[in-house]
Coordinates of C-alpha atoms in Angstrom, one line a residue:
M797 CA -0.1 0.6 -0.1
S798 CA 1.9 3.2 -0.7
H799 CA 1.3 6.3 0.8
E800 CA 1.3 9.8 -1.3
T801 CA 2.3 12.8 0.2
R802 CA 1.3 16.5 -1.0
I803 CA 2.3 19.7 -0.5
V804 CA -1.2 21.6 0.0
G805 CA -0.7 25.3 -1.0
P806 CA -3.2 28.2 0.7
T807 CA -6.4 28.1 -0.5
R808 CA -7.5 31.1 -2.7
G809 CA -9.2 33.1 0.1
K810 CA -6.5 32.8 2.3
T811 CA -4.4 34.3 -0.5
W812 CA -7.0 37.0 -0.9
L813 CA -6.8 37.7 2.8
F814 CA -3.1 37.7 2.6
T815 CA -3.0 40.2 -0.1
I816 CA -5.5 42.4 1.0
L817 CA -4.9 42.6 4.7
P818 CA -1.5 44.6 4.8
L819 CA -3.5 46.8 2.6
V820 CA -6.5 47.4 4.6
I821 CA -4.1 47.9 8.1
F822 CA -1.8 50.6 5.9
L823 CA -5.1 52.4 5.2
L824 CA -6.3 52.4 8.5
L825 CA -2.6 53.9 9.6
V826 CA -3.0 56.6 7.4
I827 CA -6.2 57.6 8.5
L828 CA -5.1 57.5 12.7
S829 CA -2.2 59.4 11.2
G830 CA -4.1 62.2 10.6
L831 CA -6.4 61.7 13.9
V832 CA -3.6 61.3 16.6
R833 CA -0.8 63.7 16.9
F834 CA 2.5 62.6 17.9
R835 CA 5.3 64.6 18.4
A836 CA 8.6 63.9 19.9
D837 CA 11.4 66.3 20.9
T838 CA 14.9 65.0 20.5
T839 CA 16.7 67.8 21.5
E840 CA 19.2 68.1 24.9
D841 CA 16.9 70.6 26.9
K842 CA 13.4 70.1 25.6
V843 CA 13.9 73.2 23.9
F844 CA 10.1 72.6 22.1
T845 CA 8.4 71.5 24.7
I846 CA 6.7 74.5 27.2
S847 CA 7.8 74.2 30.8
K848 CA 6.2 74.4 33.7
V849 CA 6.2 77.6 34.4
S850 CA 4.6 78.3 31.1
R851 CA 1.6 75.5 31.7
N852 CA 0.6 76.7 34.6
L853 CA 0.1 80.4 33.4
F854 CA -3.5 79.3 32.8
Q855 CA -4.5 77.9 35.8
E856 CA -5.4 81.7 38.2
L857 CA -6.9 83.2 34.8
E858 CA -10.4 84.7 35.2
D859 CA -10.7 85.4 31.0
P860 CA -9.2 83.3 28.3
V861 CA -6.1 84.6 26.1
S862 CA -6.0 84.9 22.7
I863 CA -2.4 83.9 20.4
T864 CA -2.6 84.7 16.9
Y865 CA 0.0 83.9 14.7
V866 CA 0.4 85.7 11.7
V867 CA 2.3 84.0 9.0
S868 CA 2.6 84.8 5.2
G869 CA 2.0 81.2 3.4
R870 CA 4.8 81.6 1.8
L871 CA 7.0 81.2 4.9
T872 CA 4.9 78.3 5.9
R873 CA 5.5 76.3 2.9
E874 CA 9.2 77.2 3.0
I875 CA 10.7 77.4 5.8
P876 CA 10.8 74.3 8.5
E877 CA 10.9 76.9 11.8
I878 CA 7.9 78.2 11.2
Q879 CA 6.2 74.7 11.6
H880 CA 8.0 74.2 14.7
I881 CA 6.4 78.1 15.5
I882 CA 3.3 76.7 15.3
D883 CA 4.0 73.2 17.2
I884 CA 5.2 75.3 20.1
L885 CA 2.0 77.5 20.0
Q886 CA -0.1 74.4 20.1
E887 CA 1.4 73.7 22.9
Y888 CA -0.2 76.2 24.5
G889 CA -3.1 75.4 23.1
R890 CA -3.5 71.9 24.7
Y891 CA -2.6 73.4 28.3
G892 CA -4.3 76.1 28.2
G893 CA -7.7 74.5 27.0
T894 CA -10.5 76.6 27.5
R895 CA -8.5 79.8 28.5
L896 CA -6.2 80.1 25.0
N897 CA -7.6 81.0 22.0
L898 CA -4.8 80.1 19.0
R899 CA -5.1 81.1 15.3
V900 CA -2.7 80.7 12.5
V901 CA -3.8 83.0 10.0
D902 CA -2.6 84.0 6.5
P903 CA -2.5 87.9 5.9
E904 CA -2.8 86.8 2.0
E905 CA -5.8 84.7 2.9
D906 CA -7.7 86.3 5.6
Q907 CA -9.6 89.7 4.9
E908 CA -9.3 90.2 8.7
F909 CA -5.7 90.7 8.9
S910 CA -5.1 91.6 5.2
S911 CA -3.3 94.5 6.4
P912 CA -0.5 93.8 8.8
E913 CA 1.2 96.9 9.2
Q914 CA -1.6 98.2 11.2
L915 CA -1.7 96.0 13.9
G916 CA 2.7 96.4 14.2
I917 CA 3.6 93.7 11.8
Q918 CA 6.0 95.3 9.1
P919 CA 6.5 93.4 6.1
Q920 CA 9.7 91.9 5.7
Q921 CA 11.8 90.8 2.7
Y922 CA 12.5 87.2 1.6
Q923 CA 14.2 85.8 -1.6
V924 CA 12.4 83.2 -3.4
I925 CA 12.4 81.3 -6.7
E926 CA 9.5 81.3 -9.0
E927 CA 9.7 80.3 -12.5
N928 CA 13.4 79.4 -12.3
E929 CA 13.9 83.4 -11.3
Q930 CA 15.2 84.7 -8.2
R931 CA 12.4 87.3 -6.6
V932 CA 11.9 89.1 -3.3
A933 CA 8.6 88.9 -1.7
Q934 CA 7.1 90.7 0.9
V935 CA 6.2 88.9 3.7
Y936 CA 5.2 89.2 7.4
T937 CA 5.7 87.3 10.7
G938 CA 4.4 88.4 13.9
I939 CA 2.6 86.8 16.8
I940 CA -0.2 88.8 18.5
I941 CA -1.0 88.5 22.0
S942 CA -4.0 89.6 23.5
Y943 CA -5.9 90.0 26.8
R944 CA -9.2 91.6 27.9
D945 CA -8.4 95.3 26.4
Q946 CA -5.0 95.1 26.7
Q947 CA -2.1 94.0 23.4
S948 CA 1.2 92.7 22.9
L949 CA 3.5 91.9 20.0
I950 CA 5.9 89.8 19.2
P951 CA 7.7 91.0 15.8
A952 CA 9.3 88.9 13.6
I953 CA 9.6 85.7 15.0
A954 CA 11.8 83.3 13.3
D955 CA 13.9 81.7 16.4
P956 CA 11.7 78.9 18.1
G957 CA 14.3 78.2 20.8
S958 CA 13.5 81.8 22.1
L959 CA 9.8 81.7 21.2
E960 CA 8.5 80.5 24.5
Y961 CA 10.5 82.8 26.8
Q962 CA 8.8 85.6 24.7
V963 CA 5.2 84.3 24.5
T964 CA 5.4 83.4 28.2
T965 CA 6.8 86.9 29.5
A966 CA 4.2 88.7 27.0
I967 CA 1.3 86.2 28.9
R968 CA 2.3 87.6 32.0
D969 CA 2.9 91.0 31.8
L970 CA -0.7 90.9 30.2
T971 CA -2.3 89.1 33.0
R972 CA -0.8 91.1 35.5
G973 CA -1.4 94.0 34.6
Q974 CA 1.6 95.7 34.1
K975 CA 5.1 95.2 32.5
R976 CA 8.7 94.8 34.6
S977 CA 11.2 98.0 34.4
V978 CA 14.4 98.8 34.5
G979 CA 16.6 101.7 34.8
I980 CA 19.8 102.7 32.5
L981 CA 22.0 105.6 34.0
T982 CA 25.0 106.5 32.1
D983 CA 27.5 109.1 32.4
G984 CA 26.2 110.8 29.5
Q985 CA 22.6 112.4 28.5
P986 CA 19.6 109.7 28.3
A987 CA 19.7 110.6 24.1
M988 CA 23.4 109.6 23.9
A989 CA 22.7 106.6 26.3
E990 CA 20.2 105.0 23.9
E991 CA 22.6 105.7 20.7
E992 CA 25.7 104.3 22.3
F993 CA 23.8 101.2 24.1
G994 CA 21.2 101.5 21.2
Y995 CA 20.9 97.1 21.0
L996 CA 20.8 96.6 24.9
Y997 CA 17.4 99.1 25.1
Q998 CA 16.5 97.4 22.1
E999 CA 16.9 93.5 23.7
L1000 CA 15.8 94.9 26.8
S1001 CA 12.2 97.0 26.1
R1002 CA 11.3 93.5 24.2
I1003 CA 10.4 92.4 28.5
A1004 CA 10.9 95.0 29.8
E1005 CA 10.1 99.3 30.6
V1006 CA 13.2 101.0 30.1
R1007 CA 13.6 104.2 31.7
S1008 CA 16.5 106.2 30.7
L1009 CA 17.7 108.0 34.0
T1010 CA 19.6 111.3 34.4
P1011 CA 22.2 111.0 37.4
G1012 CA 21.3 112.6 40.4
E1013 CA 17.6 111.9 40.1
R1014 CA 16.0 109.7 42.1
I1015 CA 15.9 106.4 41.4
P1016 CA 12.6 104.4 41.8
E1017 CA 12.6 101.8 43.6
T1018 CA 9.5 100.3 41.4
L1019 CA 12.2 99.3 39.0
D1020 CA 12.9 95.6 38.9
A1021 CA 17.1 96.5 38.2
L1022 CA 19.0 99.0 37.1
F1023 CA 21.4 98.7 35.1
V1024 CA 24.6 101.3 36.1
L1025 CA 26.7 101.6 33.2
G1026 CA 30.1 103.5 33.0
G1027 CA 30.4 105.9 36.0
A1028 CA 33.3 107.8 35.7
G1029 CA 31.5 111.0 35.3
F1030 CA 29.3 110.3 38.4
D1031 CA 29.5 113.0 41.7
Q1032 CA 28.7 112.1 45.2
G1033 CA 24.8 112.7 44.7
A1034 CA 24.7 110.6 41.9
L1035 CA 26.4 107.5 43.3
Y1036 CA 24.4 107.9 46.8
Q1037 CA 20.9 107.5 44.6
I1038 CA 22.7 103.8 43.5
D1039 CA 24.0 103.2 46.7
Q1040 CA 20.4 103.7 48.2
F1041 CA 18.6 101.9 45.6
V1042 CA 21.6 98.7 46.5
M1043 CA 20.4 99.1 50.0
A1044 CA 16.5 98.6 49.0
G1045 CA 18.1 95.0 48.1
K1046 CA 17.1 96.2 44.4
G1047 CA 19.2 94.6 41.9
V1048 CA 21.8 96.8 40.4
F1049 CA 24.3 95.4 37.3
W1050 CA 27.6 97.5 36.8
A1051 CA 29.7 97.7 33.9
V1052 CA 32.8 99.9 34.4
D1053 CA 36.0 101.0 33.5
P1054 CA 39.4 102.3 35.7
I1055 CA 40.5 102.9 32.1
S1056 CA 38.6 104.0 29.6
V1057 CA 39.0 104.1 25.7
N1058 CA 38.5 107.5 23.8
L1059 CA 37.3 105.8 20.3
E1060 CA 37.1 108.8 18.8
S1061 CA 40.9 110.3 19.8
N1062 CA 42.2 107.1 18.1
L1063 CA 42.2 105.0 21.1
Q1064 CA 43.4 107.4 23.4
P1065 CA 43.4 105.7 27.4
E1066 CA 41.9 108.1 29.9
D1067 CA 42.6 106.9 33.6
G1068 CA 39.3 107.1 35.3
S1069 CA 40.5 104.6 38.5
D1070 CA 40.5 107.4 40.7
A1071 CA 36.7 107.7 40.4
P1072 CA 34.3 107.9 43.8
V1073 CA 32.3 105.3 41.7
F1074 CA 35.2 102.9 42.5
Q1075 CA 35.8 103.8 46.3
I1076 CA 31.9 103.0 46.6
L1077 CA 32.6 99.7 45.2
G1078 CA 35.9 99.0 47.1
S1079 CA 33.4 99.5 50.0
Y1080 CA 31.2 97.1 49.2
G1081 CA 34.5 94.9 48.9
I1082 CA 34.7 95.1 45.1
E1083 CA 37.9 95.6 44.0
V1084 CA 38.1 96.5 39.7
S1085 CA 41.9 96.6 39.7
P1086 CA 43.4 99.7 37.1
Q1087 CA 44.7 97.6 34.5
W1088 CA 43.9 95.5 31.7
V1089 CA 44.0 91.7 30.8
L1090 CA 45.7 90.4 27.6
D1091 CA 44.7 87.1 26.4
R1092 CA 45.6 84.8 24.3
S1093 CA 42.0 84.0 23.4
N1094 CA 41.4 87.2 22.0
L1095 CA 39.6 89.2 19.0
P1096 CA 41.2 90.7 15.7
I1097 CA 40.7 94.6 15.7
P1098 CA 40.4 96.0 12.2
V1099 CA 42.9 98.3 11.4
Q1100 CA 43.7 100.5 9.1
Q1101 CA 47.0 100.7 6.7
V1102 CA 48.6 103.0 4.1
Q1103 CA 50.2 101.5 1.6
G1104 CA 51.3 104.5 -1.0
A1105 CA 48.0 105.9 -2.5
M1106 CA 45.7 103.3 -1.3
R1107 CA 44.6 102.4 2.2
I1108 CA 43.9 98.9 3.1
N1109 CA 41.6 97.2 6.0
T1110 CA 42.8 94.1 7.6
Y1111 CA 42.0 92.8 11.2
E1112 CA 45.0 92.2 13.4
A1113 CA 45.2 90.1 16.9
Y1114 CA 44.4 92.0 20.0
P1115 CA 44.7 90.5 22.8
L1116 CA 43.2 93.5 24.7
W1117 CA 39.9 92.2 23.5
V1118 CA 39.1 88.9 25.0
Q1119 CA 36.8 86.5 24.0
T1120 CA 36.2 83.8 26.7
T1121 CA 33.4 81.2 26.9
Q1122 CA 34.2 80.1 30.5
G1123 CA 31.4 81.0 33.5
A1124 CA 30.6 79.9 36.2
P1125 CA 28.3 76.4 35.6
D1126 CA 26.7 76.1 38.6
H1127 CA 25.4 79.6 39.3
P1128 CA 21.8 80.6 37.6
I1129 CA 23.4 83.7 34.6
T1130 CA 26.3 81.5 33.0
A1131 CA 24.9 78.0 33.6
R1132 CA 24.7 77.7 29.7
F1133 CA 27.3 80.2 29.3
A1134 CA 27.6 81.3 25.2
G1135 CA 30.2 83.7 26.0
L1136 CA 31.5 86.9 26.6
D1137 CA 33.6 89.5 24.2
L1138 CA 35.3 92.4 26.9
F1139 CA 36.6 95.4 25.5
W1140 CA 40.1 96.6 27.4
A1141 CA 38.7 94.5 30.3
S1142 CA 39.9 94.8 33.8
P1143 CA 40.4 92.1 36.7
I1144 CA 37.6 91.8 39.4
S1145 CA 38.3 90.9 43.2
F1146 CA 36.8 90.3 46.6
D1147 CA 37.8 91.7 50.1
S1148 CA 36.5 90.3 52.2
Q1149 CA 37.7 91.8 55.2
K1150 CA 36.2 95.2 53.6
N1151 CA 32.9 93.5 53.5
P1152 CA 32.7 90.3 56.0
D1153 CA 28.9 89.9 55.7
G1154 CA 29.0 89.9 51.6
S1155 CA 29.1 86.7 49.6
F1156 CA 31.2 86.7 46.5
E1157 CA 31.1 84.6 43.2
P1158 CA 33.3 84.6 40.5
L1159 CA 31.0 84.5 37.3
V1160 CA 33.5 85.3 34.2
F1161 CA 37.2 84.2 33.6
S1162 CA 39.6 84.6 31.1
S1163 CA 41.5 81.7 29.6
D1164 CA 44.4 80.3 31.4
R1165 CA 46.9 82.1 29.1
T1166 CA 47.0 85.9 30.1
A1167 CA 49.0 89.0 31.2
L1168 CA 48.4 91.9 32.8
M1169 CA 49.3 95.4 31.0
D1170 CA 50.2 98.4 33.7
Q1171 CA 50.1 101.9 33.7
P1172 CA 51.1 103.5 31.4
V1173 CA 48.7 101.5 29.2
Q1174 CA 48.8 101.1 25.4
T1175 CA 46.2 100.8 22.7
N1176 CA 48.5 100.6 19.5
P1177 CA 47.8 97.0 18.1
V1178 CA 51.2 96.8 16.9
Q1179 CA 52.9 97.4 20.6
V1180 CA 50.0 95.8 22.1
G1181 CA 51.2 92.2 19.9
Y1182 CA 54.5 92.1 20.9
L1183 CA 53.1 91.3 24.8
S1184 CA 51.9 88.0 23.8
S1185 CA 55.3 86.2 24.2
T1186 CA 54.5 87.6 28.1
F1187 CA 51.3 85.3 28.6
Q1188 CA 51.5 82.7 31.8
E1189 CA 49.4 80.3 32.8
Q1190 CA 47.3 82.5 35.0
Q1191 CA 42.9 83.0 35.1
Q1192 CA 42.0 86.1 35.3
V1193 CA 38.3 86.8 37.0
L1194 CA 36.7 89.0 34.7
A1195 CA 32.5 89.5 36.1
G1196 CA 31.2 88.6 39.5
V1197 CA 28.5 88.6 41.8
L1198 CA 27.6 89.7 45.3
T1199 CA 24.8 88.6 47.4
G1200 CA 23.7 89.0 51.0
G1201 CA 25.0 92.0 53.7
V1202 CA 26.6 95.7 52.2
S1203 CA 26.6 98.5 54.1
S1204 CA 26.1 101.6 52.6
Y1205 CA 29.2 104.2 51.7
F1206 CA 27.4 107.1 53.0
P1207 CA 26.9 108.0 56.7
G1208 CA 23.7 110.1 55.3
D1209 CA 22.6 112.2 52.0
P1210 CA 25.3 114.5 51.4
R1211 CA 22.1 116.5 49.9
G1212 CA 20.4 116.8 53.2
E1213 CA 17.6 115.8 51.2
N1214 CA 16.9 112.5 52.7
P1215 CA 15.3 111.8 56.0
S1216 CA 15.1 107.7 55.6
H1217 CA 18.6 107.1 54.9
R1218 CA 19.1 103.4 54.8
G1219 CA 22.4 101.7 56.5
S1220 CA 22.4 98.6 55.1
T1221 CA 21.0 95.8 53.7
D1222 CA 21.1 92.2 53.9
N1223 CA 19.7 91.7 50.4
A1224 CA 22.5 92.8 47.7
R1225 CA 22.4 91.3 44.5
L1226 CA 25.5 93.2 42.4
V1227 CA 26.7 92.2 38.7
V1228 CA 30.1 93.9 38.4
V1229 CA 31.9 93.5 34.7
G1230 CA 35.2 95.0 34.4
D1231 CA 34.1 96.8 31.5
G1232 CA 32.3 99.6 30.4
D1233 CA 32.0 99.0 26.6
F1234 CA 30.8 95.5 26.2
L1235 CA 27.5 96.8 25.8
T1236 CA 28.4 99.9 23.3
S1237 CA 28.0 99.8 20.0
L1238 CA 31.6 97.8 19.5
I1239 CA 29.3 94.2 19.5
Q1240 CA 28.5 94.9 15.6
I1241 CA 32.2 94.2 14.8
H1242 CA 32.1 90.7 15.5
R1243 CA 28.5 90.6 15.7
S1244 CA 29.0 89.7 20.0
T1245 CA 24.8 89.5 20.3
Q1246 CA 25.9 86.9 23.4
N1247 CA 27.0 90.1 25.3
L1248 CA 23.4 90.9 25.1
Q1249 CA 22.2 87.6 25.4
F1250 CA 24.4 87.5 29.3
A1251 CA 22.9 90.8 29.9
L1252 CA 19.3 89.9 29.6
S1253 CA 20.0 86.5 32.2
A1254 CA 21.5 89.4 34.6
F1255 CA 18.4 91.3 34.5
E1256 CA 16.2 88.4 35.3
W1257 CA 18.7 87.1 38.2
L1258 CA 18.7 90.7 39.3
G1259 CA 14.7 90.9 39.8
H1260 CA 14.9 87.7 41.5
D1261 CA 12.8 86.0 38.9
E1262 CA 14.7 83.0 38.5
E1263 CA 11.7 80.7 36.8
M1264 CA 11.9 83.0 34.3
L1265 CA 15.5 83.1 34.1
N1266 CA 15.7 79.2 33.6
L1267 CA 13.4 79.5 31.1
R1268 CA 15.3 81.9 29.1
T1269 CA 18.8 80.4 29.1
R1270 CA 17.4 76.8 28.2
Q1271 CA 17.8 78.2 24.3
I1272 CA 21.0 79.7 24.9
R1273 CA 23.9 78.4 23.1
N1274 CA 27.6 79.3 21.6
T1275 CA 26.4 78.8 18.2
R1276 CA 30.1 80.7 17.0
L1277 CA 32.9 78.6 15.8
D1278 CA 35.4 79.4 18.9
A1279 CA 35.2 75.7 20.7
I1280 CA 39.1 75.9 20.6
Q1281 CA 40.1 79.1 21.9
D1282 CA 43.9 78.4 21.7
P1283 CA 45.1 80.3 18.4
E1284 CA 47.5 77.8 17.8
L1285 CA 46.0 74.6 18.3
R1286 CA 43.2 76.2 16.4
S1287 CA 44.8 77.1 13.6
A1288 CA 46.5 73.9 13.1
S1289 CA 43.4 72.3 13.8
M1290 CA 42.0 74.5 10.7
N1291 CA 44.7 73.3 8.7
W1292 CA 44.3 69.7 9.5
A1293 CA 40.6 70.1 8.4
K1294 CA 41.5 71.6 5.5
T1295 CA 43.8 68.7 4.4
L1296 CA 41.3 65.3 5.6
G1297 CA 38.6 68.1 3.5
I1298 CA 40.9 68.1 -0.3
G1299 CA 42.5 64.8 1.1
A1300 CA 39.9 62.0 2.1
A1301 CA 38.0 61.3 -1.0
P1302 CA 40.6 61.2 -3.3
L1303 CA 41.9 58.9 -0.8
I1304 CA 38.8 56.9 0.1
L1305 CA 38.6 56.5 -4.4
L1306 CA 42.2 55.2 -4.6
I1307 CA 41.7 52.5 -2.0
L1308 CA 38.4 51.3 -3.6
G1309 CA 40.4 50.9 -6.3
I1310 CA 43.4 49.1 -5.6
I1311 CA 40.4 46.4 -3.4
R1312 CA 38.5 46.3 -6.7
F1313 CA 42.0 45.3 -8.8
I1314 CA 42.8 43.0 -6.3
S1315 CA 39.1 41.2 -6.3
R1316 CA 39.1 41.2 -10.1
R1317 CA 42.7 39.7 -10.2
R1318 CA 41.5 36.8 -8.0
R1319 CA 38.6 35.9 -9.5
A1320 CA 40.8 36.0 -13.1
N1321 CA 43.1 33.4 -11.2
Q1322 CA 40.4 31.3 -9.8

């Protein structure tokens, strides 16, 4: 008796099932993908996920907040960052619930927003390619935030990293009914200060009301912080007002120059180390030395050379323009430090014997290869360049913070106008930088925007707003190509990278060719 073994294949029904079922599953996944939204934030500090302070904004609101993102459709289609901005705003909508009304509108399609200029949103020029031609299109982008009858505008928003800080700041100001305020005090007249420190005014005005103060006038204690820029020309009356602001426990940012440079007189140095402002800081325990720091890590200075009838603009290494990325990692201001560019900076130290109740913390440091220039100082780039040979293994403190107890420098009002004189405070909060130029228009030479970031972070800390400071510094990164600060090592690395970039591709092709040749020879022999 024989047995026949047969392999039975799938029936026609099973064949149909295995063919159609994957298609059905695929179609269901496509449909569900439109209903279920999934977004993963893979950035190191979750900069595209709103923080706790932003999520809690809406818990105590009596009326809803409206956020309207006005953006040209052309930008939405061509710039990926626009979708990131929309994603973050939708995160606000998710946590705001019924307390937040969110709209994204295209001014070219929505008649209600067909005139963005009337809302304060100015047109921007954007290059596009249409029909194989490069053209300049007029586009709009801005965020309008409304609460009750108040409104705030975030113009020309294009950076998703800083979006949450700006939106949360605007919502907090609107719902609290007032904007934070900061005073700026300089040696000159307020109009001159707004020109000289224009970039700082512009950035501070985005998050606070900025008041230009005149030396000697009473400083309102309603200010959240005070910026003292310069100060060598302040008399006793002006300094007394600053001193009493400190004694009230208010935060003060000092950017001071014991030796200043006259930019209009061929970089002529001017000694101001005996100015009363340094006596007051000294009584607080802070010493700003009348020296300049030369650093191996530095910025070049523009120099004009005359060769015959020609004038040639070049850049020369200039150790007096310090470029540093060395910040105190444990302090909130410099927890994510993008660096500072300092121009003719002086070192800072603290004398605990003069102020045993204060606590000083170094904040910003030079590199570990520096030298100090004593008076009489030189500013000529050629002469300064010769001093590079004097660099030693030493690090200088360029900025620091003082907290805790401070006693007033004054026994009373020198003008006799303040009967409620304050003699001390246990809650001092000061930031001191040994450079009065690092927030001036000099920052445009090397686009030193990180100087402004440092000032804004200091403002948040001086105003005791730690939550907003942490939120602000989430998006700060050092994006400049200066991770290697040693000039010789940087030059060697650049040369090696160039050599590798030029030679790597031919070398790889050569190796592949040799391998292919050997392989073909072996096959031929077999």
